[in-house]
Short mmCIF file of C-alpha atoms in Angstrom, two decimals:
data_model
loop_
_atom_site.label_atom_id
_atom_site.label_comp_id
_atom_site.label_asym_id
_atom_site.label_seq_id
_atom_site.Cartn_x
_atom_site.Cartn_y
_atom_site.Cartn_z
CA MET A 1 45.40 20.88 38.66
CA THR A 2 44.98 23.12 35.63
CA GLU A 3 43.29 21.87 32.45
CA PRO A 4 45.72 21.05 29.62
CA ARG A 5 45.86 23.68 26.92
CA PRO A 6 44.12 22.77 23.66
CA LEU A 7 46.54 21.63 21.00
CA SER A 8 46.87 23.19 17.57
CA PRO A 9 45.73 21.25 14.48
CA ARG A 10 49.37 20.83 13.46
CA THR A 11 50.18 19.11 16.73
CA LEU A 12 47.02 16.97 16.75
CA ALA A 13 47.77 15.72 13.25
CA ALA A 14 51.52 15.28 13.71
CA GLN A 15 51.03 13.08 16.77
CA ALA A 16 47.90 11.36 15.42
CA LEU A 17 46.33 12.43 18.75
CA GLY A 18 49.32 10.98 20.62
CA ARG A 19 48.01 7.44 20.95
CA ILE A 20 50.47 4.86 22.28
CA ASP A 21 49.94 1.13 21.71
CA GLU A 22 49.48 -0.15 25.25
CA SER A 23 50.68 -3.70 24.61
CA THR A 24 54.06 -2.69 23.10
CA ARG A 25 54.40 1.03 24.02
CA ALA A 26 54.96 1.73 20.32
CA ILE A 27 54.35 5.34 19.27
CA VAL A 28 52.91 4.10 15.96
CA PRO A 29 49.77 2.00 16.44
CA PRO A 30 49.71 -1.44 14.78
CA ILE A 31 47.59 -2.33 11.76
CA HIS A 32 44.65 -4.52 12.74
CA LEU A 33 43.97 -6.75 9.76
CA ALA A 34 41.68 -9.34 11.39
CA THR A 35 38.33 -9.87 9.70
CA THR A 36 36.70 -11.65 12.62
CA PHE A 37 36.96 -11.65 16.42
CA GLU A 38 36.41 -14.22 19.16
CA ARG A 39 33.34 -14.05 21.37
CA ASP A 40 33.61 -14.07 25.13
CA PRO A 41 32.68 -17.38 26.86
CA ASP A 42 29.22 -15.97 27.71
CA ASN A 43 28.63 -15.21 23.99
CA LEU A 44 29.15 -11.44 24.24
CA TYR A 45 31.59 -9.17 22.38
CA ARG A 46 32.96 -6.95 25.14
CA SER A 47 35.81 -5.78 22.91
CA GLY A 48 33.29 -4.07 20.63
CA ASN A 49 34.72 -5.95 17.66
CA VAL A 50 32.62 -8.52 15.84
CA TYR A 51 33.50 -8.51 12.15
CA GLY A 52 35.69 -6.46 9.83
CA ARG A 53 33.05 -5.11 7.46
CA PRO A 54 31.21 -2.74 9.84
CA ASP A 55 34.23 -1.47 11.79
CA ASN A 56 37.94 -1.79 12.46
CA GLU A 57 40.34 -0.42 15.06
CA THR A 58 42.80 0.99 12.49
CA VAL A 59 39.92 2.70 10.71
CA ARG A 60 38.83 4.21 14.02
CA ASP A 61 42.33 5.64 14.47
CA ALA A 62 42.03 7.57 11.20
CA GLU A 63 38.49 8.65 12.05
CA ALA A 64 39.62 10.01 15.41
CA VAL A 65 42.30 12.25 13.86
CA ILE A 66 40.04 13.57 11.11
CA GLY A 67 37.20 14.14 13.56
CA ALA A 68 39.46 16.08 15.92
CA LEU A 69 40.67 18.30 13.08
CA GLU A 70 37.10 19.06 11.97
CA GLY A 71 35.59 19.37 15.44
CA ALA A 72 33.13 16.57 14.63
CA ALA A 73 30.93 14.58 17.00
CA ALA A 74 31.09 11.52 14.74
CA THR A 75 33.38 10.66 11.82
CA LEU A 76 33.14 7.80 9.34
CA VAL A 77 35.84 6.79 6.87
CA TYR A 78 34.88 5.12 3.58
CA GLY A 79 36.60 3.31 0.74
CA SER A 80 36.53 6.43 -1.47
CA GLY A 81 35.29 10.00 -1.55
CA MET A 82 32.54 8.93 -3.93
CA SER A 83 31.33 6.20 -1.58
CA ALA A 84 31.29 8.67 1.32
CA ALA A 85 29.25 11.22 -0.64
CA ILE A 86 26.85 8.64 -2.05
CA ALA A 87 26.35 7.06 1.38
CA LEU A 88 25.29 10.43 2.73
CA ILE A 89 22.86 11.03 -0.15
CA LEU A 90 21.37 7.54 0.24
CA SER A 91 20.98 8.17 3.96
CA LEU A 92 18.32 10.79 3.13
CA GLY A 93 15.93 8.15 1.82
CA PRO A 94 13.49 8.14 -1.11
CA GLY A 95 11.56 11.34 -1.72
CA ALA A 96 14.37 13.60 -0.58
CA HIS A 97 15.20 16.75 -2.51
CA VAL A 98 18.86 17.77 -2.74
CA ILE A 99 20.44 21.03 -3.89
CA ALA A 100 23.95 20.81 -5.32
CA PRO A 101 26.32 23.27 -7.01
CA GLY A 102 26.23 23.83 -10.75
CA VAL A 103 30.03 23.47 -10.77
CA MET A 104 31.40 20.67 -8.61
CA TYR A 105 33.42 17.46 -8.72
CA TRP A 106 32.34 16.02 -12.04
CA ALA A 107 31.97 12.35 -11.08
CA LEU A 108 29.66 13.17 -8.17
CA ARG A 109 27.69 15.65 -10.27
CA ALA A 110 27.15 12.92 -12.87
CA TRP A 111 25.96 10.48 -10.19
CA LEU A 112 23.55 13.02 -8.76
CA ALA A 113 22.14 13.81 -12.19
CA ASN A 114 21.97 10.28 -13.59
CA GLU A 115 21.81 7.81 -10.71
CA ALA A 116 20.20 9.51 -7.73
CA PRO A 117 16.72 9.60 -9.34
CA ALA A 118 16.72 5.79 -9.45
CA PHE A 119 16.79 5.90 -5.63
CA GLY A 120 13.87 8.34 -5.48
CA ILE A 121 16.09 11.35 -4.81
CA SER A 122 15.60 14.54 -6.85
CA VAL A 123 18.44 16.99 -7.38
CA ASP A 124 18.51 20.62 -8.51
CA PHE A 125 21.79 22.22 -9.50
CA VAL A 126 22.17 25.84 -8.39
CA GLU A 127 24.94 28.44 -8.38
CA THR A 128 25.49 28.07 -4.66
CA GLU A 129 27.82 31.09 -4.55
CA ASP A 130 24.63 33.14 -5.10
CA LEU A 131 22.78 33.05 -1.77
CA PRO A 132 19.53 34.56 -3.14
CA ALA A 133 19.49 31.89 -5.87
CA LEU A 134 20.09 29.23 -3.23
CA ALA A 135 17.24 30.58 -1.11
CA ARG A 136 14.88 30.46 -4.09
CA ALA A 137 15.84 26.86 -4.85
CA VAL A 138 15.11 25.32 -1.45
CA LYS A 139 11.76 23.63 -0.96
CA PRO A 140 10.72 23.79 2.71
CA GLY A 141 9.60 20.37 3.86
CA ALA A 142 11.07 18.63 0.81
CA THR A 143 14.70 19.75 0.63
CA ARG A 144 16.63 17.44 2.93
CA LEU A 145 20.17 18.43 2.02
CA VAL A 146 22.06 21.40 0.61
CA TRP A 147 25.45 20.37 -0.74
CA LEU A 148 28.27 22.88 -1.12
CA GLU A 149 31.73 22.43 -2.57
CA THR A 150 34.01 25.29 -1.65
CA PRO A 151 36.31 26.12 -3.32
CA SER A 152 34.56 24.35 -6.20
CA ASN A 153 36.42 22.16 -8.66
CA PRO A 154 37.70 23.25 -11.23
CA LEU A 155 36.57 26.91 -11.42
CA TRP A 156 37.25 27.54 -7.70
CA GLY A 157 34.11 29.43 -6.84
CA VAL A 158 33.63 30.17 -3.15
CA SER A 159 30.33 29.52 -1.35
CA ASP A 160 29.39 31.30 1.88
CA ILE A 161 29.06 28.44 4.38
CA GLU A 162 27.46 30.50 7.16
CA GLY A 163 24.93 32.06 4.78
CA ALA A 164 24.07 28.70 3.21
CA ALA A 165 23.65 27.13 6.65
CA ARG A 166 21.08 29.74 7.60
CA ILE A 167 19.12 29.11 4.40
CA ALA A 168 19.28 25.31 4.71
CA HIS A 169 18.30 25.23 8.37
CA ALA A 170 15.40 27.65 7.85
CA ALA A 171 14.00 25.18 5.31
CA GLY A 172 14.50 22.19 7.60
CA ALA A 173 17.44 20.87 5.58
CA ALA A 174 20.96 19.85 6.55
CA LEU A 175 24.04 21.50 5.08
CA ALA A 176 26.90 19.33 3.81
CA VAL A 177 30.20 20.80 2.64
CA ASP A 178 32.75 19.12 0.41
CA SER A 179 35.84 20.69 1.98
CA THR A 180 38.36 18.51 0.17
CA CYS A 181 40.36 21.41 -1.25
CA ALA A 182 40.05 23.79 1.70
CA THR A 183 41.06 21.06 4.19
CA PRO A 184 40.56 21.51 7.96
CA ILE A 185 43.81 23.48 8.00
CA PHE A 186 42.10 26.45 6.32
CA THR A 187 38.35 25.92 6.86
CA ARG A 188 36.29 24.18 9.53
CA PRO A 189 32.76 24.08 8.11
CA ILE A 190 31.14 22.67 11.27
CA ALA A 191 32.23 25.78 13.17
CA LEU A 192 30.53 27.83 10.43
CA GLY A 193 27.21 26.00 10.74
CA ALA A 194 27.60 22.93 8.51
CA ASP A 195 26.01 19.67 9.63
CA VAL A 196 28.31 17.37 7.62
CA VAL A 197 31.77 17.77 6.13
CA MET A 198 32.88 15.47 3.33
CA HIS A 199 36.45 14.84 2.26
CA SER A 200 37.86 12.91 -0.60
CA ALA A 201 40.63 11.76 1.71
CA THR A 202 42.46 10.51 -1.39
CA LYS A 203 43.54 14.10 -1.88
CA TYR A 204 45.06 16.34 0.81
CA LEU A 205 44.27 14.27 3.90
CA ASN A 206 46.40 11.39 2.66
CA GLY A 207 48.49 13.60 0.40
CA HIS A 208 50.75 11.02 -1.24
CA SER A 209 48.71 9.73 -4.21
CA ASP A 210 48.69 6.18 -2.86
CA VAL A 211 45.34 5.80 -1.03
CA ILE A 212 41.73 5.99 -2.20
CA ALA A 213 39.55 7.04 0.76
CA GLY A 214 36.69 9.28 1.84
CA ALA A 215 35.35 10.70 5.08
CA LEU A 216 32.13 12.11 6.51
CA CYS A 217 32.35 14.29 9.61
CA PHE A 218 29.09 15.01 11.46
CA ALA A 219 28.35 17.93 13.74
CA SER A 220 26.02 15.66 15.73
CA ASP A 221 26.03 11.93 16.30
CA ASP A 222 22.39 11.64 15.29
CA ALA A 223 20.01 9.70 13.05
CA LEU A 224 21.75 10.89 9.89
CA SER A 225 25.18 9.70 11.02
CA ALA A 226 23.67 6.43 12.23
CA ARG A 227 22.08 5.86 8.84
CA ALA A 228 25.34 6.67 7.04
CA ARG A 229 27.12 4.17 9.29
CA LYS A 230 24.51 1.50 8.54
CA ILE A 231 24.84 2.09 4.79
CA ARG A 232 28.61 1.76 5.09
CA GLN A 233 28.18 -1.58 6.81
CA SER A 234 25.48 -3.03 4.57
CA HIS A 235 27.00 -1.83 1.30
CA GLY A 236 30.54 -2.87 2.25
CA LEU A 237 31.99 0.64 1.90
CA ILE A 238 34.53 0.62 4.75
CA LEU A 239 38.17 1.48 4.11
CA HIS A 240 40.66 -1.39 4.28
CA PRO A 241 42.83 -1.31 7.44
CA PHE A 242 46.11 -0.96 5.53
CA GLU A 243 44.80 2.07 3.63
CA ALA A 244 43.49 3.48 6.92
CA PHE A 245 46.99 3.13 8.36
CA LEU A 246 48.47 4.98 5.38
CA LEU A 247 45.81 7.66 5.70
CA THR A 248 46.75 8.28 9.33
CA ARG A 249 50.41 8.40 8.36
CA GLY A 250 49.63 10.98 5.68
CA LEU A 251 47.61 13.06 8.14
CA ARG A 252 50.68 13.51 10.32
CA THR A 253 52.16 15.96 7.79
CA LEU A 254 48.87 17.52 6.67
CA ASP A 255 49.50 20.98 8.10
CA LEU A 256 52.99 21.30 6.64
CA ARG A 257 51.98 19.94 3.21
CA VAL A 258 48.85 22.04 2.84
CA ARG A 259 50.58 25.26 3.83
CA ALA A 260 53.50 24.61 1.49
CA ALA A 261 51.18 23.83 -1.42
CA SER A 262 49.09 26.92 -0.68
CA ASP A 263 52.15 29.16 -0.59
CA ASN A 264 53.24 27.75 -3.96
CA ALA A 265 49.77 28.20 -5.45
CA MET A 266 49.59 31.82 -4.28
CA GLU A 267 52.98 32.64 -5.78
CA LEU A 268 52.17 30.91 -9.06
CA ALA A 269 48.76 32.58 -9.27
CA ASN A 270 50.34 36.01 -8.94
CA ARG A 271 52.99 35.30 -11.56
CA LEU A 272 50.59 33.64 -14.00
CA SER A 273 48.22 36.61 -13.72
CA ASN A 274 50.86 38.62 -15.56
CA HIS A 275 51.76 35.98 -18.14
CA GLY A 276 51.14 36.89 -21.77
CA ALA A 277 49.92 33.39 -22.66
CA VAL A 278 47.32 33.31 -19.88
CA SER A 279 43.97 35.06 -20.27
CA ALA A 280 42.72 34.40 -16.72
CA VAL A 281 43.80 32.85 -13.43
CA LEU A 282 41.13 31.33 -11.20
CA TYR A 283 42.29 31.32 -7.58
CA PRO A 284 40.43 32.52 -4.47
CA GLY A 285 43.56 34.13 -3.06
CA LEU A 286 43.68 36.76 -5.80
CA PRO A 287 42.01 40.06 -4.82
CA HIS A 288 40.08 40.25 -8.10
CA HIS A 289 38.55 36.79 -7.62
CA PRO A 290 34.76 37.20 -7.17
CA GLY A 291 34.79 35.01 -4.06
CA HIS A 292 37.89 36.55 -2.48
CA ALA A 293 36.05 38.41 0.29
CA VAL A 294 34.15 35.29 1.39
CA ALA A 295 37.31 33.21 1.12
CA ARG A 296 39.19 35.63 3.37
CA ARG A 297 36.43 35.32 5.95
CA GLN A 298 36.15 31.52 6.06
CA MET A 299 39.60 30.34 4.92
CA LYS A 300 42.02 31.12 7.73
CA GLY A 301 45.71 31.12 6.91
CA GLY A 302 45.66 30.32 3.20
CA PHE A 303 43.60 29.76 0.08
CA GLY A 304 44.61 26.23 -0.84
CA GLY A 305 46.86 24.59 -3.38
CA MET A 306 44.42 24.48 -6.32
CA LEU A 307 44.17 26.97 -9.18
CA SER A 308 43.19 26.97 -12.82
CA ILE A 309 44.43 28.98 -15.78
CA ARG A 310 42.80 29.80 -19.08
CA VAL A 311 45.28 29.68 -21.94
CA ARG A 312 45.16 32.10 -24.82
CA GLY A 313 44.59 30.22 -28.05
CA GLY A 314 41.83 27.94 -26.78
CA ALA A 315 41.75 24.19 -26.24
CA GLU A 316 44.53 23.41 -28.70
CA ALA A 317 46.94 25.78 -26.96
CA ALA A 318 45.95 24.48 -23.52
CA ILE A 319 46.50 20.85 -24.48
CA ALA A 320 49.82 21.75 -26.12
CA THR A 321 50.92 23.51 -22.94
CA ALA A 322 50.17 20.42 -20.86
CA ALA A 323 52.10 18.32 -23.37
CA ARG A 324 55.25 20.42 -22.92
CA VAL A 325 55.63 20.29 -19.12
CA ARG A 326 58.46 18.21 -17.70
CA LEU A 327 58.15 18.64 -13.93
CA TRP A 328 54.37 18.95 -13.59
CA LYS A 329 52.70 15.58 -14.07
CA ARG A 330 49.84 15.20 -16.59
CA ALA A 331 47.53 13.27 -14.31
CA THR A 332 44.10 13.46 -12.75
CA SER A 333 43.45 13.89 -9.01
CA LEU A 334 44.93 16.55 -6.76
CA GLY A 335 46.33 17.28 -3.33
CA GLY A 336 49.48 15.17 -3.47
CA VAL A 337 53.02 16.27 -2.74
CA GLU A 338 53.76 16.31 -6.48
CA SER A 339 52.35 19.00 -8.80
CA LEU A 340 49.74 17.91 -11.34
CA ILE A 341 48.33 19.55 -14.47
CA GLU A 342 45.19 18.49 -16.30
CA HIS A 343 43.00 19.59 -19.20
CA ARG A 344 39.68 19.12 -17.42
CA ALA A 345 37.33 19.49 -20.38
CA SER A 346 38.91 16.40 -21.95
CA ILE A 347 38.18 14.44 -18.78
CA GLU A 348 34.65 15.67 -18.17
CA GLY A 349 33.42 15.44 -21.75
CA ALA A 350 30.06 16.57 -23.11
CA GLY A 351 28.02 18.81 -20.86
CA SER A 352 30.96 19.97 -18.79
CA PRO A 353 30.83 23.57 -17.59
CA CYS A 354 34.61 23.62 -17.77
CA PRO A 355 35.95 25.98 -20.48
CA PRO A 356 37.96 24.17 -23.18
CA ASP A 357 40.95 26.50 -22.70
CA LEU A 358 41.27 25.68 -18.98
CA LEU A 359 44.12 23.82 -17.29
CA ARG A 360 43.69 22.75 -13.68
CA LEU A 361 46.83 22.96 -11.57
CA SER A 362 47.39 21.15 -8.30
CA ALA A 363 50.44 22.84 -6.79
CA GLY A 364 52.58 20.41 -4.83
CA ILE A 365 55.34 21.08 -2.33
CA GLU A 366 58.28 21.30 -4.74
CA ASP A 367 60.46 24.39 -5.00
CA VAL A 368 58.26 27.10 -6.47
CA GLU A 369 61.00 28.37 -8.78
CA ASP A 370 61.26 24.94 -10.39
CA LEU A 371 57.49 24.82 -10.83
CA TRP A 372 57.42 28.32 -12.28
CA ARG A 373 60.18 27.71 -14.80
CA ASP A 374 58.50 24.55 -16.02
CA ILE A 375 55.03 26.06 -16.52
CA ASP A 376 56.48 29.26 -17.96
CA ASP A 377 58.50 27.28 -20.52
CA ALA A 378 55.44 25.20 -21.40
CA LEU A 379 53.24 28.28 -21.89
CA THR A 380 55.77 30.11 -24.03
CA GLY A 381 56.45 27.06 -26.16
#
């Protein structure tokens, strides 16, 4: 008997690995809401279920799909992207040194800068797109983790995952990659040498702006993943079963949604590059983008649905542009089926590396001509 052919990511996601509920033969697994489980008569828990805080069957369903897409040995789902990232950092223990990007998701950057030291963890922020600078920043024997975010929010710099992995591993450190915006459809960091992949599953993995969730995918089921699991249990960071069910439902259309959003972003980036009211377009898919060559090498099939534009006339003109859109939604977050626009400097506040004339665009899956007309009208006033 021949071995079955490996399935494509689209098929794996669409079928949620093809699991059938054995008790009913339903093609959609049930939601397991129970918080506690009965012991066997001899006082054992042969089902593997004891209590709802450390684990849950519906959560494991979501973990299995995400893990298959990332090629992970172990996957843990959390109550938010922030809780997933913080759990990983706390897993390193006191005395750890962490390297993180100078430009990254602002809320996590703020936690690393302001809160991590209270746990005995030191953090240096480095331009991780610059491999020589990254190599100079690592401290062999002290650096426990190198954190990348690629493409990085909201300037969309591209870090070389393979190159960073070599540097991190030579120093005895692990490499973690926030791949929220690349998604496993376009980039699989574990295959490029990463030890951990983090997703704010709120964004593309769920894709419908109705779930807050996070995920950690580990290349090895080792001491680090075990510690992250223990922190999830003891800190109460697990995702609720209903949200886990919605996350799995969202994952079923991941491939189609991400490719549609990426196609829209590419088309809009090209058109906006020639718009008189726009001074710059930041998008890895554009040939003049400084990270384009690396992006082409590690992003297979597309460059994602996220881009930013810098508006001529500064912050006032950028904010006015956002005020005039009708179809794009003025809202934070990203990765949903609807298109969002946001003036990031207003959100991030003092100390933000985000230029005041920048608008971040999360291209959704709407008709690109409708999106173009709306943003064009808003830019031209």
